[in-house]
mmCIF file of C-alpha atoms in Angstrom:
data_model
loop_
_atom_site.group_PDB
_atom_site.id
_atom_site.type_symbol
_atom_site.label_atom_id
_atom_site.label_comp_id
_atom_site.label_asym_id
_atom_site.label_seq_id
_atom_site.Cartn_x
_atom_site.Cartn_y
_atom_site.Cartn_z
ATOM 1 C CA UNK A 15 108.303 -0.647 57.592
ATOM 2 C CA UNK A 16 105.740 -0.727 60.135
ATOM 3 C CA UNK A 17 103.607 1.854 58.268
ATOM 4 C CA UNK A 18 103.627 0.029 55.530
ATOM 5 C CA UNK A 19 102.272 -2.967 57.184
ATOM 6 C CA UNK A 20 99.826 -1.201 58.775
ATOM 7 C CA UNK A 21 98.600 0.479 55.556
ATOM 8 C CA UNK A 22 98.645 -3.092 54.483
ATOM 9 C CA UNK A 23 96.699 -4.372 57.069
ATOM 10 C CA UNK A 24 94.034 -1.372 56.682
ATOM 11 C CA UNK A 25 93.701 -2.231 52.976
ATOM 12 C CA UNK A 26 92.959 -5.799 53.569
ATOM 13 C CA UNK A 27 90.383 -4.710 56.378
ATOM 14 C CA UNK A 28 88.746 -2.387 54.001
ATOM 15 C CA UNK A 29 88.375 -5.015 51.340
ATOM 16 C CA UNK A 30 87.160 -7.542 53.588
ATOM 17 C CA UNK A 31 84.546 -5.053 55.013
ATOM 18 C CA UNK A 32 83.721 -4.316 51.241
ATOM 19 C CA UNK A 33 83.118 -7.628 50.367
ATOM 20 C CA UNK A 34 80.990 -8.290 53.438
ATOM 21 C CA UNK A 35 79.053 -5.235 52.539
ATOM 22 C CA UNK A 36 78.641 -6.619 49.010
ATOM 23 C CA UNK A 37 77.639 -10.015 50.184
ATOM 24 C CA UNK A 38 75.200 -8.602 52.257
ATOM 25 C CA UNK A 39 73.924 -6.351 49.477
ATOM 26 C CA UNK A 40 73.545 -9.362 47.072
ATOM 27 C CA UNK A 41 71.611 -11.455 49.903
ATOM 28 C CA UNK A 42 69.053 -8.515 50.195
ATOM 29 C CA UNK A 43 68.403 -8.163 46.613
ATOM 30 C CA UNK A 44 67.636 -12.100 46.489
ATOM 31 C CA UNK A 45 65.852 -11.991 49.641
ATOM 32 C CA UNK A 46 63.820 -9.030 47.973
ATOM 33 C CA UNK A 47 62.796 -10.928 44.588
ATOM 34 C CA UNK A 48 62.206 -13.911 46.604
ATOM 35 C CA UNK A 49 59.545 -11.869 48.388
ATOM 36 C CA UNK A 50 58.335 -10.022 45.310
ATOM 37 C CA UNK A 51 57.912 -13.641 43.888
ATOM 38 C CA UNK A 52 55.787 -14.747 46.446
ATOM 39 C CA UNK A 53 53.655 -11.722 46.730
ATOM 40 C CA UNK A 54 53.009 -12.078 42.773
ATOM 41 C CA UNK A 55 52.011 -15.964 43.291
ATOM 42 C CA UNK A 56 49.729 -14.867 46.146
ATOM 43 C CA UNK A 57 48.207 -12.330 44.067
ATOM 44 C CA UNK A 58 47.841 -14.906 41.328
ATOM 45 C CA UNK A 59 46.224 -17.327 43.200
ATOM 46 C CA UNK A 60 43.781 -14.775 44.810
ATOM 47 C CA UNK A 61 42.868 -13.529 41.346
ATOM 48 C CA UNK A 62 42.403 -16.912 40.290
ATOM 49 C CA UNK A 63 40.009 -17.615 43.112
ATOM 50 C CA UNK A 64 37.962 -14.563 42.565
ATOM 51 C CA UNK A 65 37.662 -15.074 38.860
ATOM 52 C CA UNK A 66 36.618 -18.936 39.625
ATOM 53 C CA UNK A 67 33.772 -17.767 42.067
ATOM 54 C CA UNK A 68 32.351 -14.577 39.830
ATOM 55 C CA UNK A 69 32.560 -17.260 36.426
ATOM 56 C CA UNK A 70 28.605 -18.447 35.798
ATOM 57 C CA UNK A 71 27.842 -21.646 37.149
ATOM 58 C CA UNK A 72 26.961 -22.490 33.226
ATOM 59 C CA UNK A 73 30.583 -22.558 32.309
ATOM 60 C CA UNK A 74 31.153 -25.233 34.884
ATOM 61 C CA UNK A 75 28.335 -27.269 33.097
ATOM 62 C CA UNK A 76 25.882 -27.204 35.804
ATOM 63 C CA UNK A 77 22.663 -24.997 34.695
ATOM 64 C CA UNK A 78 21.516 -22.970 37.588
ATOM 65 C CA UNK A 79 17.886 -23.404 37.770
ATOM 66 C CA UNK A 80 15.582 -20.518 37.780
ATOM 67 C CA UNK A 81 13.809 -20.414 41.232
ATOM 68 C CA UNK A 82 9.748 -21.570 40.297
ATOM 69 C CA UNK A 83 7.676 -18.976 40.509
ATOM 70 C CA UNK A 84 5.693 -18.548 43.706
ATOM 71 C CA UNK A 85 2.120 -18.851 43.850
ATOM 72 C CA UNK A 86 0.891 -17.527 46.675
ATOM 73 C CA UNK A 87 -2.740 -19.150 47.375
ATOM 74 C CA UNK A 88 -5.196 -16.680 47.546
ATOM 75 C CA UNK A 89 -6.547 -15.276 50.887
ATOM 76 C CA UNK A 90 -9.202 -17.201 51.781
ATOM 77 C CA UNK A 91 -12.817 -15.073 52.138
ATOM 78 C CA UNK A 92 -15.401 -15.957 53.798
ATOM 79 C CA UNK A 93 -18.401 -17.924 52.140
ATOM 80 C CA UNK A 94 -20.752 -15.636 51.115
ATOM 81 C CA UNK A 95 -24.085 -16.395 52.586
ATOM 82 C CA UNK A 96 -26.859 -14.630 50.948
ATOM 83 C CA UNK A 97 -29.507 -13.902 53.532
ATOM 84 C CA UNK A 98 -33.082 -14.965 52.811
ATOM 85 C CA UNK A 99 -35.024 -12.583 50.846
ATOM 86 C CA UNK A 100 -37.634 -10.505 53.288
ATOM 87 C CA UNK A 101 -41.024 -12.354 52.967
ATOM 88 C CA UNK A 102 -43.054 -10.669 50.271
ATOM 89 C CA UNK A 103 -46.187 -9.141 51.840
ATOM 90 C CA UNK A 104 -49.354 -9.441 49.952
ATOM 91 C CA UNK A 105 -50.263 -6.399 48.295
ATOM 92 C CA UNK A 106 -53.993 -6.575 48.181
ATOM 93 C CA UNK A 107 -56.618 -8.616 50.523
ATOM 94 C CA UNK A 108 -57.875 -10.657 47.333
ATOM 95 C CA UNK A 109 -54.731 -12.408 47.702
ATOM 96 C CA UNK A 110 -56.023 -13.712 51.065
ATOM 97 C CA UNK A 111 -57.938 -16.995 50.550
ATOM 98 C CA UNK A 112 -60.582 -18.762 53.044
ATOM 99 C CA UNK A 113 -58.679 -22.095 54.281
ATOM 100 C CA UNK A 114 -61.155 -25.458 53.121
ATOM 101 C CA UNK A 115 -61.417 -26.194 57.146
ATOM 102 C CA UNK A 116 -62.905 -22.537 57.867
ATOM 103 C CA UNK A 117 -65.316 -23.206 54.881
ATOM 104 C CA UNK A 118 -66.754 -26.326 56.511
ATOM 105 C CA UNK A 119 -67.212 -24.682 59.737
ATOM 106 C CA UNK A 120 -69.069 -21.551 58.064
ATOM 107 C CA UNK A 121 -71.030 -24.088 56.298
ATOM 108 C CA UNK A 122 -72.340 -25.871 59.318
ATOM 109 C CA UNK A 123 -72.866 -22.575 61.125
ATOM 110 C CA UNK A 124 -74.963 -21.402 58.377
ATOM 111 C CA UNK A 125 -77.023 -24.723 58.358
ATOM 112 C CA UNK A 126 -77.531 -24.602 62.067
ATOM 113 C CA UNK A 127 -79.223 -21.013 61.637
ATOM 114 C CA UNK A 128 -81.307 -22.200 58.659
ATOM 115 C CA UNK A 129 -85.090 -21.292 59.691
ATOM 116 C CA UNK A 130 -88.268 -21.915 57.396
ATOM 117 C CA UNK A 131 -89.813 -18.467 56.037
ATOM 118 C CA UNK A 132 -92.867 -18.255 54.160
ATOM 119 C CA UNK A 133 -92.087 -14.565 53.135
ATOM 120 C CA UNK A 134 -88.077 -15.162 52.515
ATOM 121 C CA UNK A 135 -86.520 -15.999 49.499
ATOM 122 C CA UNK A 136 -86.244 -19.702 48.848
ATOM 123 C CA UNK A 137 -88.299 -20.050 52.352
ATOM 124 C CA UNK A 138 -85.330 -20.010 54.138
ATOM 125 C CA UNK A 139 -84.003 -17.463 56.701
ATOM 126 C CA UNK A 140 -80.366 -17.586 57.619
ATOM 127 C CA UNK A 141 -80.569 -16.669 61.230
ATOM 128 C CA UNK A 142 -76.436 -16.631 61.422
ATOM 129 C CA UNK A 143 -76.461 -13.491 59.588
ATOM 130 C CA UNK A 144 -75.936 -10.680 61.697
ATOM 131 C CA UNK A 145 -78.520 -7.759 61.558
ATOM 132 C CA UNK A 146 -77.604 -4.205 62.112
ATOM 133 C CA UNK A 147 -79.834 -1.265 63.181
ATOM 134 C CA UNK A 148 -79.379 1.729 60.223
ATOM 135 C CA UNK A 149 -76.138 3.752 60.728
ATOM 136 C CA UNK A 150 -73.499 5.327 58.789
ATOM 137 C CA UNK A 151 -72.332 1.893 57.391
ATOM 138 C CA UNK A 152 -75.940 0.719 56.412
ATOM 139 C CA UNK A 153 -75.779 0.000 52.241
ATOM 140 C CA UNK A 154 -72.454 0.537 51.922
ATOM 141 C CA UNK A 155 -70.119 -2.070 50.323
ATOM 142 C CA UNK A 156 -68.652 -4.628 53.058
ATOM 143 C CA UNK A 157 -70.401 -2.717 55.512
ATOM 144 C CA UNK A 158 -70.236 -5.484 58.030
ATOM 145 C CA UNK A 159 -66.479 -5.197 57.816
ATOM 146 C CA UNK A 160 -66.344 -1.695 57.981
ATOM 147 C CA UNK A 161 -68.442 -1.948 61.099
ATOM 148 C CA UNK A 162 -66.168 -4.569 62.815
ATOM 149 C CA UNK A 163 -63.357 -2.752 62.064
ATOM 150 C CA UNK A 164 -64.649 0.272 64.153
ATOM 151 C CA UNK A 165 -65.654 -1.697 67.188
ATOM 152 C CA UNK A 166 -62.547 -1.990 69.885
ATOM 153 C CA UNK A 167 -61.143 -5.186 70.422
ATOM 154 C CA UNK A 168 -63.196 -7.454 72.881
ATOM 155 C CA UNK A 169 -66.480 -5.718 71.627
ATOM 156 C CA UNK A 170 -69.580 -7.762 71.241
ATOM 157 C CA UNK A 171 -72.574 -6.861 68.667
ATOM 158 C CA UNK A 172 -75.990 -9.188 69.503
ATOM 159 C CA UNK A 173 -78.936 -9.842 67.205
ATOM 160 C CA UNK A 174 -82.174 -11.498 67.406
ATOM 161 C CA UNK A 175 -82.957 -13.878 64.554
ATOM 162 C CA UNK A 176 -86.107 -15.697 63.726
ATOM 163 C CA UNK A 177 -85.316 -18.830 65.810
ATOM 164 C CA UNK A 178 -81.803 -18.068 67.133
ATOM 165 C CA UNK A 179 -79.920 -15.413 68.972
ATOM 166 C CA UNK A 180 -76.708 -14.551 67.644
ATOM 167 C CA UNK A 181 -73.413 -12.507 68.803
ATOM 168 C CA UNK A 182 -70.532 -11.370 66.858
ATOM 169 C CA UNK A 183 -67.251 -10.408 68.786
ATOM 170 C CA UNK A 184 -64.187 -8.947 68.137
ATOM 171 C CA UNK A 185 -61.474 -11.576 69.507
ATOM 172 C CA UNK A 186 -57.872 -9.794 68.884
ATOM 173 C CA UNK A 187 -56.057 -7.910 66.144
ATOM 174 C CA UNK A 188 -52.930 -9.155 64.817
ATOM 175 C CA UNK A 189 -50.566 -9.428 61.367
ATOM 176 C CA UNK A 190 -51.748 -11.768 58.653
ATOM 177 C CA UNK A 191 -49.489 -12.085 55.822
ATOM 178 C CA UNK A 192 -48.336 -8.475 56.241
ATOM 179 C CA UNK A 193 -52.029 -7.008 56.923
ATOM 180 C CA UNK A 194 -53.508 -5.820 59.631
ATOM 181 C CA UNK A 195 -56.167 -7.911 60.617
ATOM 182 C CA UNK A 196 -59.015 -8.717 63.134
ATOM 183 C CA UNK A 197 -60.065 -12.399 64.154
ATOM 184 C CA UNK A 198 -64.043 -12.242 64.882
ATOM 185 C CA UNK A 199 -66.224 -15.044 66.452
ATOM 186 C CA UNK A 200 -69.792 -15.947 64.944
ATOM 187 C CA UNK A 201 -71.890 -17.491 67.742
ATOM 188 C CA UNK A 202 -75.747 -18.581 67.536
ATOM 189 C CA UNK A 203 -77.663 -20.232 70.306
ATOM 190 C CA UNK A 204 -81.368 -22.049 70.224
ATOM 191 C CA UNK A 205 -83.037 -24.299 72.471
ATOM 192 C CA UNK A 206 -79.858 -25.078 74.415
ATOM 193 C CA UNK A 207 -77.734 -25.809 71.265
ATOM 194 C CA UNK A 208 -74.970 -23.628 69.913
ATOM 195 C CA UNK A 209 -72.779 -23.275 66.442
ATOM 196 C CA UNK A 210 -70.052 -20.980 66.174
ATOM 197 C CA UNK A 211 -67.497 -19.911 63.482
ATOM 198 C CA UNK A 212 -64.107 -18.023 63.042
ATOM 199 C CA UNK A 213 -64.281 -14.959 60.956
ATOM 200 C CA UNK A 214 -61.219 -12.564 59.765
ATOM 201 C CA UNK A 215 -61.489 -9.084 58.291
ATOM 202 C CA UNK A 216 -58.066 -7.364 57.121
ATOM 203 C CA UNK A 217 -57.654 -3.667 56.378
ATOM 204 C CA UNK A 218 -55.633 -2.519 52.996
ATOM 205 C CA UNK A 219 -56.609 -2.366 49.159
ATOM 206 C CA UNK A 220 -59.137 -4.760 48.011
ATOM 207 C CA UNK A 221 -57.311 -5.333 44.641
ATOM 208 C CA UNK A 222 -55.379 -3.390 41.982
ATOM 209 C CA UNK A 223 -58.374 -1.647 41.121
ATOM 210 C CA UNK A 224 -58.696 -0.093 44.489
ATOM 211 C CA UNK A 225 -57.589 3.631 45.820
ATOM 212 C CA UNK A 226 -58.730 3.517 49.099
ATOM 213 C CA UNK A 227 -57.714 1.289 51.570
ATOM 214 C CA UNK A 228 -60.464 -0.290 53.868
ATOM 215 C CA UNK A 229 -61.669 -3.227 55.939
ATOM 216 C CA UNK A 230 -62.570 -6.298 54.073
ATOM 217 C CA UNK A 231 -64.052 -9.686 54.729
ATOM 218 C CA UNK A 232 -62.109 -12.829 54.188
ATOM 219 C CA UNK A 233 -64.574 -15.478 55.842
#
């Protein structure tokens, strides 16, 4: 009898264990399915989120405006300042003119030097006109200017007229409108009175027909 009971108890225990194992297996399968569904749901949510971000904004009814083209202001450049053109130097001596006030002084000087003369043309001698001894400049065109151009600055030439004593002095040398020039002073003295006037000679070509530069009298 006891072996039968022990066998029955053993069978009962085995069935109980089998039922427990079966139940555990069922629970495990249910849990695995639940986890699988949760994972699938999570994957779907993540996929929808990604698709939603990647979808063009036009599909949502909001058109994305293209950025306005950028127009960079051109770099400021310094204002071009054209330098004034260099002063144009006179090409020919005949472009130099005697100022009106100089002509007035010259007329006064010549008037002061007038001397009556029976054997001169017009009956009047001009003491203000310098006289020179015969030399290499005698009889040449512009001989007075050539002589004065050959003298050193400060040199004084003297002459004696019919009624007045005269002097011609080279007072300075300077540039006048691009030309090398010399300033002169003419002076007459007679009976305690005197008269003077300025003079100017310049070196260069006389005009467009000239081929050789030389000293020329301006006034």
